[in-house]
């Protein structure tokens, strides 16, 4: 076991995104993000959405080596975030506080949140999926989530 000095654990705790996690192997049923992408959010987005998008862009840069440009209302962005109500998406049984839906196609990723915090939760969930795979890939299809407790 490695010996460490007192309070060295604080350095590990202060790392928000682990650097250089990227694995370059992708499977056929996954969407792989290109090396340079655009993340689009609606104009007039709240500070909650802007913070979540900024954090996600930082994650992509730090952990996956992907340059992410943040834009407003960009129709050809690889990742789009918006509220489910604005996109006329019915979340069905997942309509609740902090709920989200992620649609992944060969054209890109769309994150729909029931509310602003749902958009943030969707982006954080994407980070988790990419961390588990150690690659900027997400399985094709739809994912719906809502909190167990709120």
PDB file of C-alpha atoms in Angstrom:
ATOM      1  CA  UNK A   1       0.000   0.000   0.000  1.00  0.00           C
ATOM      2  CA  UNK A   2       1.239   3.451  -0.933  1.00  0.00           C
ATOM      3  CA  UNK A   3       2.020   5.774   1.936  1.00  0.00           C
ATOM      4  CA  UNK A   4       0.749   9.323   1.667  1.00  0.00           C
ATOM      5  CA  UNK A   5       1.278  12.492   3.606  1.00  0.00           C
ATOM      6  CA  UNK A   6      -1.426  13.940   5.791  1.00  0.00           C
ATOM      7  CA  UNK A   7      -4.202  15.659   3.816  1.00  0.00           C
ATOM      8  CA  UNK A   8      -2.982  14.370   0.418  1.00  0.00           C
ATOM      9  CA  UNK A   9      -6.486  12.980  -0.053  1.00  0.00           C
ATOM     10  CA  UNK A  10      -7.718  16.562  -0.507  1.00  0.00           C
ATOM     11  CA  UNK A  11      -5.853  16.831  -3.830  1.00  0.00           C
ATOM     12  CA  UNK A  12      -7.794  13.824  -5.165  1.00  0.00           C
ATOM     13  CA  UNK A  13     -11.098  15.238  -3.934  1.00  0.00           C
ATOM     14  CA  UNK A  14     -10.517  18.571  -5.673  1.00  0.00           C
ATOM     15  CA  UNK A  15     -10.301  16.947  -9.129  1.00  0.00           C
ATOM     16  CA  UNK A  16     -13.698  17.563 -10.750  1.00  0.00           C
ATOM     17  CA  UNK A  17     -13.137  15.598 -13.976  1.00  0.00           C
ATOM     18  CA  UNK A  18     -10.494  12.900 -14.244  1.00  0.00           C
ATOM     19  CA  UNK A  19      -8.165  13.662 -17.174  1.00  0.00           C
ATOM     20  CA  UNK A  20      -7.546  11.446 -20.215  1.00  0.00           C
ATOM     21  CA  UNK A  21     -10.111   8.678 -19.704  1.00  0.00           C
ATOM     22  CA  UNK A  22     -10.755   8.141 -23.393  1.00  0.00           C
ATOM     23  CA  UNK A  23     -10.846   4.693 -24.966  1.00  0.00           C
ATOM     24  CA  UNK A  24     -10.989   4.949 -28.778  1.00  0.00           C
ATOM     25  CA  UNK A  25     -12.942   1.726 -29.461  1.00  0.00           C
ATOM     26  CA  UNK A  26     -16.655   2.078 -30.273  1.00  0.00           C
ATOM     27  CA  UNK A  27     -19.252  -0.596 -30.991  1.00  0.00           C
ATOM     28  CA  UNK A  28     -21.698  -0.590 -33.910  1.00  0.00           C
ATOM     29  CA  UNK A  29     -24.749   0.160 -31.751  1.00  0.00           C
ATOM     30  CA  UNK A  30     -23.216   3.299 -30.242  1.00  0.00           C
ATOM     31  CA  UNK A  31     -23.019   6.934 -31.266  1.00  0.00           C
ATOM     32  CA  UNK A  32     -19.459   8.204 -30.950  1.00  0.00           C
ATOM     33  CA  UNK A  33     -18.897  11.915 -30.526  1.00  0.00           C
ATOM     34  CA  UNK A  34     -16.476  13.458 -33.016  1.00  0.00           C
ATOM     35  CA  UNK A  35     -13.328  15.258 -31.809  1.00  0.00           C
ATOM     36  CA  UNK A  36     -14.995  18.658 -32.142  1.00  0.00           C
ATOM     37  CA  UNK A  37     -18.677  19.207 -31.377  1.00  0.00           C
ATOM     38  CA  UNK A  38     -21.267  21.878 -30.726  1.00  0.00           C
ATOM     39  CA  UNK A  39     -23.549  21.752 -27.694  1.00  0.00           C
ATOM     40  CA  UNK A  40     -26.707  23.777 -28.269  1.00  0.00           C
ATOM     41  CA  UNK A  41     -29.039  25.186 -25.646  1.00  0.00           C
ATOM     42  CA  UNK A  42     -32.099  27.412 -26.042  1.00  0.00           C
ATOM     43  CA  UNK A  43     -31.629  31.172 -26.097  1.00  0.00           C
ATOM     44  CA  UNK A  44     -32.626  32.677 -22.785  1.00  0.00           C
ATOM     45  CA  UNK A  45     -31.461  29.575 -20.912  1.00  0.00           C
ATOM     46  CA  UNK A  46     -31.317  29.896 -17.150  1.00  0.00           C
ATOM     47  CA  UNK A  47     -28.122  29.858 -15.109  1.00  0.00           C
ATOM     48  CA  UNK A  48     -28.894  26.230 -14.159  1.00  0.00           C
ATOM     49  CA  UNK A  49     -28.857  25.098 -17.796  1.00  0.00           C
ATOM     50  CA  UNK A  50     -25.844  27.259 -18.690  1.00  0.00           C
ATOM     51  CA  UNK A  51     -23.879  25.841 -15.745  1.00  0.00           C
ATOM     52  CA  UNK A  52     -24.759  22.241 -16.639  1.00  0.00           C
ATOM     53  CA  UNK A  53     -23.807  22.744 -20.307  1.00  0.00           C
ATOM     54  CA  UNK A  54     -20.552  24.464 -19.337  1.00  0.00           C
ATOM     55  CA  UNK A  55     -19.697  21.642 -16.925  1.00  0.00           C
ATOM     56  CA  UNK A  56     -20.452  19.045 -19.614  1.00  0.00           C
ATOM     57  CA  UNK A  57     -18.214  20.870 -22.114  1.00  0.00           C
ATOM     58  CA  UNK A  58     -15.427  20.932 -19.510  1.00  0.00           C
ATOM     59  CA  UNK A  59     -15.888  17.196 -18.902  1.00  0.00           C
ATOM     60  CA  UNK A  60     -15.609  16.461 -22.636  1.00  0.00           C
ATOM     61  CA  UNK A  61     -12.425  18.531 -22.918  1.00  0.00           C
ATOM     62  CA  UNK A  62     -10.732  17.272 -19.759  1.00  0.00           C
ATOM     63  CA  UNK A  63     -11.705  13.605 -19.733  1.00  0.00           C
ATOM     64  CA  UNK A  64     -12.365  12.772 -23.388  1.00  0.00           C
ATOM     65  CA  UNK A  65     -10.162  15.212 -25.311  1.00  0.00           C
ATOM     66  CA  UNK A  66     -13.140  16.602 -27.245  1.00  0.00           C
ATOM     67  CA  UNK A  67     -13.448  20.286 -28.061  1.00  0.00           C
ATOM     68  CA  UNK A  68     -17.004  21.399 -27.314  1.00  0.00           C
ATOM     69  CA  UNK A  69     -18.276  24.745 -28.520  1.00  0.00           C
ATOM     70  CA  UNK A  70     -21.363  26.075 -26.729  1.00  0.00           C
ATOM     71  CA  UNK A  71     -24.024  27.729 -28.901  1.00  0.00           C
ATOM     72  CA  UNK A  72     -27.616  28.925 -28.662  1.00  0.00           C
ATOM     73  CA  UNK A  73     -30.388  27.519 -30.871  1.00  0.00           C
ATOM     74  CA  UNK A  74     -27.991  25.725 -33.228  1.00  0.00           C
ATOM     75  CA  UNK A  75     -30.034  23.277 -35.369  1.00  0.00           C
ATOM     76  CA  UNK A  76     -27.062  21.196 -36.553  1.00  0.00           C
ATOM     77  CA  UNK A  77     -25.377  20.727 -33.155  1.00  0.00           C
ATOM     78  CA  UNK A  78     -24.288  17.212 -32.200  1.00  0.00           C
ATOM     79  CA  UNK A  79     -25.768  17.633 -28.713  1.00  0.00           C
ATOM     80  CA  UNK A  80     -28.952  19.611 -28.154  1.00  0.00           C
ATOM     81  CA  UNK A  81     -30.524  20.388 -24.787  1.00  0.00           C
ATOM     82  CA  UNK A  82     -33.980  21.837 -24.253  1.00  0.00           C
ATOM     83  CA  UNK A  83     -37.069  21.480 -22.118  1.00  0.00           C
ATOM     84  CA  UNK A  84     -39.495  18.728 -23.056  1.00  0.00           C
ATOM     85  CA  UNK A  85     -42.354  21.245 -23.140  1.00  0.00           C
ATOM     86  CA  UNK A  86     -40.600  23.497 -25.700  1.00  0.00           C
ATOM     87  CA  UNK A  87     -39.774  20.483 -27.892  1.00  0.00           C
ATOM     88  CA  UNK A  88     -43.335  19.129 -27.539  1.00  0.00           C
ATOM     89  CA  UNK A  89     -42.004  15.874 -26.081  1.00  0.00           C
ATOM     90  CA  UNK A  90     -44.316  13.910 -23.795  1.00  0.00           C
ATOM     91  CA  UNK A  91     -42.319  12.323 -20.982  1.00  0.00           C
ATOM     92  CA  UNK A  92     -45.344  10.190 -20.020  1.00  0.00           C
ATOM     93  CA  UNK A  93     -44.844   8.526 -16.644  1.00  0.00           C
ATOM     94  CA  UNK A  94     -41.497  10.326 -16.370  1.00  0.00           C
ATOM     95  CA  UNK A  95     -43.123  13.749 -16.120  1.00  0.00           C
ATOM     96  CA  UNK A  96     -41.808  14.947 -12.773  1.00  0.00           C
ATOM     97  CA  UNK A  97     -39.320  17.255 -11.119  1.00  0.00           C
ATOM     98  CA  UNK A  98     -35.728  16.597 -12.375  1.00  0.00           C
ATOM     99  CA  UNK A  99     -36.906  14.034 -14.941  1.00  0.00           C
ATOM    100  CA  UNK A 100     -35.237  13.800 -18.349  1.00  0.00           C
ATOM    101  CA  UNK A 101     -35.184  11.948 -21.631  1.00  0.00           C
ATOM    102  CA  UNK A 102     -32.122  11.345 -23.811  1.00  0.00           C
ATOM    103  CA  UNK A 103     -32.581  10.404 -27.474  1.00  0.00           C
ATOM    104  CA  UNK A 104     -29.478   9.059 -29.209  1.00  0.00           C
ATOM    105  CA  UNK A 105     -29.427   8.619 -32.988  1.00  0.00           C
ATOM    106  CA  UNK A 106     -26.675   8.489 -35.597  1.00  0.00           C
ATOM    107  CA  UNK A 107     -27.234  12.237 -36.069  1.00  0.00           C
ATOM    108  CA  UNK A 108     -26.517  13.160 -32.441  1.00  0.00           C
ATOM    109  CA  UNK A 109     -27.863  13.380 -28.916  1.00  0.00           C
ATOM    110  CA  UNK A 110     -30.908  15.307 -27.664  1.00  0.00           C
ATOM    111  CA  UNK A 111     -31.452  15.882 -23.948  1.00  0.00           C
ATOM    112  CA  UNK A 112     -34.980  16.881 -22.927  1.00  0.00           C
ATOM    113  CA  UNK A 113     -35.623  17.909 -19.344  1.00  0.00           C
ATOM    114  CA  UNK A 114     -38.957  18.251 -17.595  1.00  0.00           C
ATOM    115  CA  UNK A 115     -37.441  21.352 -16.017  1.00  0.00           C
ATOM    116  CA  UNK A 116     -34.033  23.052 -15.936  1.00  0.00           C
ATOM    117  CA  UNK A 117     -32.744  20.693 -13.277  1.00  0.00           C
ATOM    118  CA  UNK A 118     -33.895  17.774 -15.408  1.00  0.00           C
ATOM    119  CA  UNK A 119     -31.703  19.056 -18.247  1.00  0.00           C
ATOM    120  CA  UNK A 120     -28.770  19.193 -15.829  1.00  0.00           C
ATOM    121  CA  UNK A 121     -29.489  15.680 -14.583  1.00  0.00           C
ATOM    122  CA  UNK A 122     -29.611  14.426 -18.177  1.00  0.00           C
ATOM    123  CA  UNK A 123     -26.188  15.904 -18.934  1.00  0.00           C
ATOM    124  CA  UNK A 124     -24.724  14.491 -15.709  1.00  0.00           C
ATOM    125  CA  UNK A 125     -26.172  11.096 -16.648  1.00  0.00           C
ATOM    126  CA  UNK A 126     -24.445  11.340 -20.039  1.00  0.00           C
ATOM    127  CA  UNK A 127     -21.161  12.024 -18.216  1.00  0.00           C
ATOM    128  CA  UNK A 128     -21.705   8.900 -16.127  1.00  0.00           C
ATOM    129  CA  UNK A 129     -22.420   6.754 -19.186  1.00  0.00           C
ATOM    130  CA  UNK A 130     -19.262   8.000 -20.897  1.00  0.00           C
ATOM    131  CA  UNK A 131     -17.186   7.475 -17.742  1.00  0.00           C
ATOM    132  CA  UNK A 132     -18.415   3.877 -17.450  1.00  0.00           C
ATOM    133  CA  UNK A 133     -17.412   3.210 -21.067  1.00  0.00           C
ATOM    134  CA  UNK A 134     -14.232   5.318 -20.756  1.00  0.00           C
ATOM    135  CA  UNK A 135     -15.159   6.685 -24.178  1.00  0.00           C
ATOM    136  CA  UNK A 136     -17.360   9.424 -25.691  1.00  0.00           C
ATOM    137  CA  UNK A 137     -19.955   6.891 -26.818  1.00  0.00           C
ATOM    138  CA  UNK A 138     -23.622   6.385 -25.973  1.00  0.00           C
ATOM    139  CA  UNK A 139     -25.819   3.456 -26.984  1.00  0.00           C
ATOM    140  CA  UNK A 140     -28.384   4.297 -29.673  1.00  0.00           C
ATOM    141  CA  UNK A 141     -31.970   4.623 -28.457  1.00  0.00           C
ATOM    142  CA  UNK A 142     -33.907   6.483 -25.784  1.00  0.00           C
ATOM    143  CA  UNK A 143     -33.344   6.744 -22.049  1.00  0.00           C
ATOM    144  CA  UNK A 144     -35.932   8.158 -19.630  1.00  0.00           C
ATOM    145  CA  UNK A 145     -35.208   8.739 -15.948  1.00  0.00           C
ATOM    146  CA  UNK A 146     -36.848  10.397 -12.999  1.00  0.00           C
ATOM    147  CA  UNK A 147     -35.716  10.700  -9.385  1.00  0.00           C
ATOM    148  CA  UNK A 148     -36.844   8.026  -6.950  1.00  0.00           C
ATOM    149  CA  UNK A 149     -37.334  10.610  -4.217  1.00  0.00           C
ATOM    150  CA  UNK A 150     -37.849  14.370  -4.315  1.00  0.00           C
TER     151      UNK A 150
END
